[in-house]
Amino acid sequence: MTLEEIKYAIISHRNELHAESLPTEGKGYSFWLGVPANSNRILRVSQDAPTAPVKVRLAVDNRLRIVQKRRPQSEFIFQGDVTALLAEVDAEINSYRLYLQPRSN
C-alpha cells in the first residue's frame, strides 16, 4: 500500500481519526484520535523515498511499559492489506483507551 492508500483507508474507515502530514517534507502522516495533542497520536506512517517501504510506528505501543506492549518493536515495515492495517489501528485505539486515556472522576 502507498502512503496515500493508507491515509484514505484509515480516514474512510475510522472517522474518529484524522491525519496530519509529517513536518519533515510531507513524507508521511500522523493519525490522531480527537483533537491533536502529543497524548493521543495513535499511529504514524512514513516513507523515506518513493521506492522505499512504508514504515508504521505504533505511537501508543511505543509509549507503553514493556509488559503492556503488543509487539517487540513499535516500528516496522508494513506489507499488509487494508484489513491488516485496520486491525493495527483498532488495537492501538484499544490500547490507548485502556492504558493512556485520561480517566474522568
Tab-separated table of N, CA and C in Angstrom:
chain	number	residue	atom	x	y	z
A	1	MET	N	0.844	-1.184	0.000
A	1	MET	CA	0.000	0.000	0.000
A	1	MET	C	0.885	1.242	0.000
A	2	THR	N	0.435	2.271	-0.691
A	2	THR	CA	1.144	3.546	-0.688
A	2	THR	C	0.706	4.375	0.520
A	3	LEU	N	1.439	5.444	0.777
A	3	LEU	CA	1.046	6.338	1.879
A	3	LEU	C	-0.360	6.884	1.672
A	4	GLU	N	-0.673	7.279	0.454
A	4	GLU	CA	-1.999	7.835	0.182
A	4	GLU	C	-3.101	6.787	0.343
A	5	GLU	N	-2.837	5.557	-0.062
A	5	GLU	CA	-3.816	4.477	0.134
A	5	GLU	C	-4.043	4.210	1.623
A	6	ILE	N	-2.967	4.249	2.385
A	6	ILE	CA	-3.082	4.048	3.832
A	6	ILE	C	-3.893	5.180	4.456
A	7	LYS	N	-3.574	6.404	4.078
A	7	LYS	CA	-4.318	7.555	4.605
A	7	LYS	C	-5.802	7.421	4.271
A	8	TYR	N	-6.112	7.146	3.031
A	8	TYR	CA	-7.509	7.029	2.613
A	8	TYR	C	-8.216	5.907	3.382
A	9	ALA	N	-7.557	4.759	3.520
A	9	ALA	CA	-8.178	3.619	4.209
A	9	ALA	C	-8.494	3.964	5.664
A	10	ILE	N	-7.564	4.612	6.325
A	10	ILE	CA	-7.783	4.920	7.739
A	10	ILE	C	-8.875	5.966	7.921
A	11	ILE	N	-8.787	7.075	7.186
A	11	ILE	CA	-9.783	8.129	7.423
A	11	ILE	C	-11.160	7.765	6.883
A	12	SER	N	-11.227	6.853	5.919
A	12	SER	CA	-12.551	6.475	5.412
A	12	SER	C	-13.208	5.381	6.255
A	13	HIS	N	-12.419	4.587	6.980
A	13	HIS	CA	-12.972	3.511	7.797
A	13	HIS	C	-13.002	3.828	9.290
A	14	ARG	N	-12.213	4.788	9.721
A	14	ARG	CA	-12.164	5.142	11.140
A	14	ARG	C	-12.339	6.650	11.265
A	15	ASN	N	-13.600	7.096	11.261
A	15	ASN	CA	-13.883	8.534	11.211
A	15	ASN	C	-13.536	9.269	12.492
A	16	GLU	N	-13.197	8.557	13.578
A	16	GLU	CA	-12.774	9.233	14.800
A	16	GLU	C	-11.311	9.673	14.732
A	17	LEU	N	-10.607	9.250	13.684
A	17	LEU	CA	-9.208	9.638	13.485
A	17	LEU	C	-9.102	10.694	12.392
A	18	HIS	N	-8.087	11.526	12.506
A	18	HIS	CA	-7.780	12.442	11.410
A	18	HIS	C	-6.273	12.442	11.184
A	19	ALA	N	-5.893	12.775	9.962
A	19	ALA	CA	-4.489	12.709	9.556
A	19	ALA	C	-3.882	14.098	9.469
A	20	GLU	N	-2.604	14.157	9.806
A	20	GLU	CA	-1.808	15.365	9.607
A	20	GLU	C	-0.516	14.949	8.941
A	21	SER	N	-0.081	15.736	7.962
A	21	SER	CA	1.193	15.454	7.302
A	21	SER	C	2.333	15.596	8.296
A	22	LEU	N	3.326	14.735	8.152
A	22	LEU	CA	4.508	14.859	8.997
A	22	LEU	C	5.245	16.140	8.626
A	23	PRO	N	5.849	16.813	9.591
A	23	PRO	CA	6.518	18.086	9.316
A	23	PRO	C	7.777	17.944	8.465
A	24	THR	N	8.305	16.744	8.347
A	24	THR	CA	9.528	16.539	7.582
A	24	THR	C	9.219	16.224	6.130
A	25	GLU	N	9.126	17.235	5.318
A	25	GLU	CA	8.970	17.123	3.869
A	25	GLU	C	7.731	16.348	3.428
A	26	GLY	N	6.740	16.212	4.275
A	26	GLY	CA	5.489	15.577	3.885
A	26	GLY	C	5.592	14.142	3.440
A	27	LYS	N	6.524	13.394	4.003
A	27	LYS	CA	6.716	12.003	3.602
A	27	LYS	C	5.990	11.037	4.524
A	28	GLY	N	4.807	11.414	4.931
A	28	GLY	CA	4.039	10.526	5.784
A	28	GLY	C	2.955	11.269	6.536
A	29	TYR	N	2.299	10.536	7.420
A	29	TYR	CA	1.173	11.080	8.166
A	29	TYR	C	1.182	10.582	9.600
A	30	SER	N	0.685	11.415	10.484
A	30	SER	CA	0.332	11.003	11.841
A	30	SER	C	-1.188	10.946	11.894
A	31	PHE	N	-1.696	9.959	12.610
A	31	PHE	CA	-3.137	9.812	12.772
A	31	PHE	C	-3.478	10.024	14.234
A	32	TRP	N	-4.406	10.935	14.453
A	32	TRP	CA	-4.757	11.401	15.788
A	32	TRP	C	-6.186	11.019	16.133
A	33	LEU	N	-6.389	10.693	17.386
A	33	LEU	CA	-7.717	10.418	17.920
A	33	LEU	C	-8.201	11.695	18.586
A	34	GLY	N	-9.251	12.291	18.050
A	34	GLY	CA	-9.761	13.545	18.610
A	34	GLY	C	-8.871	14.721	18.249
A	35	VAL	N	-8.840	15.713	19.100
A	35	VAL	CA	-8.061	16.930	18.871
A	35	VAL	C	-6.572	16.590	18.987
A	36	PRO	N	-5.731	17.051	18.032
A	36	PRO	CA	-4.305	16.708	18.097
A	36	PRO	C	-3.641	17.170	19.400
A	37	ALA	N	-2.894	16.279	19.954
A	37	ALA	CA	-2.064	16.544	21.137
A	37	ALA	C	-1.081	15.384	21.231
A	38	ASN	N	0.016	15.597	21.876
A	38	ASN	CA	1.017	14.530	21.971
A	38	ASN	C	0.474	13.259	22.607
A	39	SER	N	-0.518	13.386	23.455
A	39	SER	CA	-1.004	12.220	24.184
A	39	SER	C	-1.988	11.358	23.408
A	40	ASN	N	-2.449	11.818	22.243
A	40	ASN	CA	-3.436	10.986	21.545
A	40	ASN	C	-3.083	10.670	20.099
A	41	ARG	N	-1.800	10.715	19.772
A	41	ARG	CA	-1.396	10.203	18.456
A	41	ARG	C	-1.487	8.691	18.530
A	42	ILE	N	-2.105	8.099	17.533
A	42	ILE	CA	-2.348	6.666	17.508
A	42	ILE	C	-1.325	5.939	16.647
A	43	LEU	N	-0.997	6.529	15.512
A	43	LEU	CA	-0.185	5.828	14.525
A	43	LEU	C	0.548	6.833	13.658
A	44	ARG	N	1.711	6.439	13.175
A	44	ARG	CA	2.439	7.260	12.203
A	44	ARG	C	2.877	6.356	11.069
A	45	VAL	N	2.723	6.821	9.839
A	45	VAL	CA	3.239	6.101	8.678
A	45	VAL	C	4.201	7.020	7.946
A	46	SER	N	5.292	6.454	7.446
A	46	SER	CA	6.288	7.270	6.755
A	46	SER	C	6.990	6.447	5.690
A	47	GLN	N	7.644	7.187	4.803
A	47	GLN	CA	8.374	6.558	3.713
A	47	GLN	C	9.570	7.449	3.402
A	48	ASP	N	10.770	6.886	3.428
A	48	ASP	CA	11.983	7.666	3.226
A	48	ASP	C	12.171	8.141	1.792
A	49	ALA	N	11.662	7.382	0.837
A	49	ALA	CA	11.770	7.725	-0.586
A	49	ALA	C	10.619	7.046	-1.311
A	50	PRO	N	10.278	7.526	-2.510
A	50	PRO	CA	9.132	6.941	-3.221
A	50	PRO	C	9.223	5.426	-3.440
A	51	THR	N	10.412	4.887	-3.553
A	51	THR	CA	10.550	3.444	-3.765
A	51	THR	C	10.851	2.679	-2.477
A	52	ALA	N	10.975	3.394	-1.375
A	52	ALA	CA	11.266	2.756	-0.080
A	52	ALA	C	9.999	2.125	0.491
A	53	PRO	N	10.173	1.142	1.372
A	53	PRO	CA	8.987	0.549	2.002
A	53	PRO	C	8.323	1.536	2.963
A	54	VAL	N	7.039	1.332	3.186
A	54	VAL	CA	6.284	2.161	4.125
A	54	VAL	C	6.510	1.611	5.531
A	55	LYS	N	6.867	2.511	6.447
A	55	LYS	CA	7.070	2.127	7.844
A	55	LYS	C	5.878	2.597	8.671
A	56	VAL	N	5.470	1.769	9.585
A	56	VAL	CA	4.405	2.100	10.525
A	56	VAL	C	5.031	2.192	11.916
A	57	ARG	N	4.683	3.238	12.627
A	57	ARG	CA	5.102	3.365	14.019
A	57	ARG	C	3.842	3.388	14.870
A	58	LEU	N	3.740	2.427	15.754
A	58	LEU	CA	2.608	2.334	16.664
A	58	LEU	C	2.851	3.317	17.802
A	59	ALA	N	2.229	4.467	17.728
A	59	ALA	CA	2.517	5.552	18.667
A	59	ALA	C	2.082	5.219	20.094
A	60	VAL	N	1.003	4.484	20.246
A	60	VAL	CA	0.543	4.109	21.580
A	60	VAL	C	1.456	3.022	22.142
A	61	ASP	N	1.667	1.983	21.383
A	61	ASP	CA	2.510	0.879	21.819
A	61	ASP	C	3.894	1.378	22.216
A	62	ASN	N	4.390	2.368	21.502
A	62	ASN	CA	5.703	2.935	21.777
A	62	ASN	C	5.767	3.590	23.155
A	63	ARG	N	4.645	4.080	23.656
A	63	ARG	CA	4.614	4.768	24.947
A	63	ARG	C	4.304	3.850	26.125
A	64	LEU	N	3.971	2.604	25.851
A	64	LEU	CA	3.581	1.688	26.921
A	64	LEU	C	4.779	1.028	27.581
A	65	ARG	N	4.562	0.573	28.816
A	65	ARG	CA	5.577	-0.224	29.502
A	65	ARG	C	5.719	-1.554	28.787
A	66	ILE	N	6.840	-2.182	28.950
A	66	ILE	CA	7.168	-3.410	28.226
A	66	ILE	C	6.095	-4.493	28.397
A	67	VAL	N	5.512	-4.622	29.575
A	67	VAL	CA	4.522	-5.679	29.809
A	67	VAL	C	3.178	-5.384	29.133
A	68	GLN	N	2.948	-4.143	28.734
A	68	GLN	CA	1.690	-3.777	28.084
A	68	GLN	C	1.803	-3.798	26.562
A	69	LYS	N	3.012	-3.843	26.034
A	69	LYS	CA	3.226	-3.776	24.586
A	69	LYS	C	2.664	-4.997	23.875
A	70	ARG	N	2.194	-4.776	22.668
A	70	ARG	CA	1.685	-5.861	21.841
A	70	ARG	C	2.758	-6.464	20.952
A	71	ARG	N	3.786	-5.686	20.642
A	71	ARG	CA	4.848	-6.121	19.732
A	71	ARG	C	6.209	-5.827	20.346
A	72	PRO	N	7.215	-6.597	19.963
A	72	PRO	CA	8.556	-6.296	20.470
A	72	PRO	C	9.108	-4.982	19.908
A	73	GLN	N	8.713	-4.615	18.693
A	73	GLN	CA	9.150	-3.374	18.065
A	73	GLN	C	7.923	-2.523	17.725
A	74	SER	N	7.982	-1.239	18.063
A	74	SER	CA	6.856	-0.350	17.772
A	74	SER	C	6.878	0.177	16.341
A	75	GLU	N	8.003	0.039	15.663
A	75	GLU	CA	8.099	0.491	14.270
A	75	GLU	C	8.475	-0.702	13.397
A	76	PHE	N	7.784	-0.838	12.280
A	76	PHE	CA	8.022	-1.973	11.393
A	76	PHE	C	7.623	-1.610	9.970
A	77	ILE	N	8.108	-2.378	9.024
A	77	ILE	CA	7.736	-2.197	7.616
A	77	ILE	C	6.373	-2.845	7.422
A	78	PHE	N	5.452	-2.057	6.858
A	78	PHE	CA	4.088	-2.551	6.666
A	78	PHE	C	3.971	-3.181	5.285
A	79	GLN	N	3.501	-4.427	5.250
A	79	GLN	CA	3.333	-5.142	3.985
A	79	GLN	C	1.953	-5.762	3.866
A	80	GLY	N	1.015	-5.294	4.659
A	80	GLY	CA	-0.303	-5.900	4.681
A	80	GLY	C	-1.308	-5.198	3.792
A	81	ASP	N	-2.560	-5.591	3.955
A	81	ASP	CA	-3.667	-5.004	3.212
A	81	ASP	C	-4.499	-4.126	4.141
A	82	VAL	N	-5.642	-3.667	3.662
A	82	VAL	CA	-6.498	-2.776	4.450
A	82	VAL	C	-6.958	-3.459	5.738
A	83	THR	N	-7.307	-4.723	5.660
A	83	THR	CA	-7.760	-5.447	6.848
A	83	THR	C	-6.671	-5.484	7.910
A	84	ALA	N	-5.448	-5.778	7.519
A	84	ALA	CA	-4.324	-5.814	8.462
A	84	ALA	C	-4.051	-4.426	9.031
A	85	LEU	N	-4.148	-3.418	8.176
A	85	LEU	CA	-3.926	-2.039	8.618
A	85	LEU	C	-4.965	-1.632	9.664
A	86	LEU	N	-6.218	-1.884	9.374
A	86	LEU	CA	-7.284	-1.506	10.311
A	86	LEU	C	-7.202	-2.299	11.613
A	87	ALA	N	-6.714	-3.533	11.553
A	87	ALA	CA	-6.524	-4.313	12.778
A	87	ALA	C	-5.463	-3.651	13.662
A	88	GLU	N	-4.382	-3.155	13.064
A	88	GLU	CA	-3.352	-2.446	13.837
A	88	GLU	C	-3.919	-1.153	14.422
A	89	VAL	N	-4.684	-0.417	13.624
A	89	VAL	CA	-5.293	0.833	14.091
A	89	VAL	C	-6.229	0.554	15.263
A	90	ASP	N	-7.084	-0.437	15.121
A	90	ASP	CA	-8.036	-0.765	16.182
A	90	ASP	C	-7.322	-1.200	17.459
A	91	ALA	N	-6.271	-1.977	17.324
A	91	ALA	CA	-5.519	-2.415	18.500
A	91	ALA	C	-4.866	-1.218	19.196
A	92	GLU	N	-4.368	-0.253	18.424
A	92	GLU	CA	-3.768	0.942	19.013
A	92	GLU	C	-4.821	1.796	19.726
A	93	ILE	N	-5.987	1.948	19.116
A	93	ILE	CA	-7.064	2.704	19.764
A	93	ILE	C	-7.467	2.018	21.067
A	94	ASN	N	-7.603	0.705	21.037
A	94	ASN	CA	-7.963	-0.041	22.252
A	94	ASN	C	-6.897	0.121	23.334
A	95	SER	N	-5.626	0.035	22.956
A	95	SER	CA	-4.544	0.216	23.927
A	95	SER	C	-4.556	1.627	24.502
A	96	TYR	N	-4.811	2.614	23.644
A	96	TYR	CA	-4.883	3.992	24.129
A	96	TYR	C	-5.988	4.121	25.177
A	97	ARG	N	-7.157	3.606	24.848
A	97	ARG	CA	-8.295	3.723	25.774
A	97	ARG	C	-8.067	2.933	27.061
A	98	LEU	N	-7.390	1.824	26.966
A	98	LEU	CA	-7.144	1.002	28.131
A	98	LEU	C	-6.036	1.568	29.032
A	99	TYR	N	-4.953	2.057	28.451
A	99	TYR	CA	-3.775	2.420	29.254
A	99	TYR	C	-3.461	3.913	29.345
A	100	LEU	N	-3.828	4.689	28.338
A	100	LEU	CA	-3.350	6.066	28.285
A	100	LEU	C	-4.425	7.144	28.345
A	101	GLN	N	-5.646	6.821	28.013
A	101	GLN	CA	-6.694	7.830	28.008
A	101	GLN	C	-6.927	8.349	29.425
A	102	PRO	N	-6.932	9.662	29.579
A	102	PRO	CA	-7.202	10.216	30.922
A	102	PRO	C	-8.553	9.732	31.428
A	103	ARG	N	-8.592	9.385	32.680
A	103	ARG	CA	-9.832	8.904	33.296
A	103	ARG	C	-10.589	10.082	33.899
A	104	SER	N	-11.882	10.081	33.704
A	104	SER	CA	-12.686	11.119	34.363
A	104	SER	C	-13.107	10.593	35.731
A	105	ASN	N	-13.195	11.486	36.676
A	105	ASN	CA	-13.523	11.087	38.059
A	105	ASN	C	-14.998	10.965	38.277
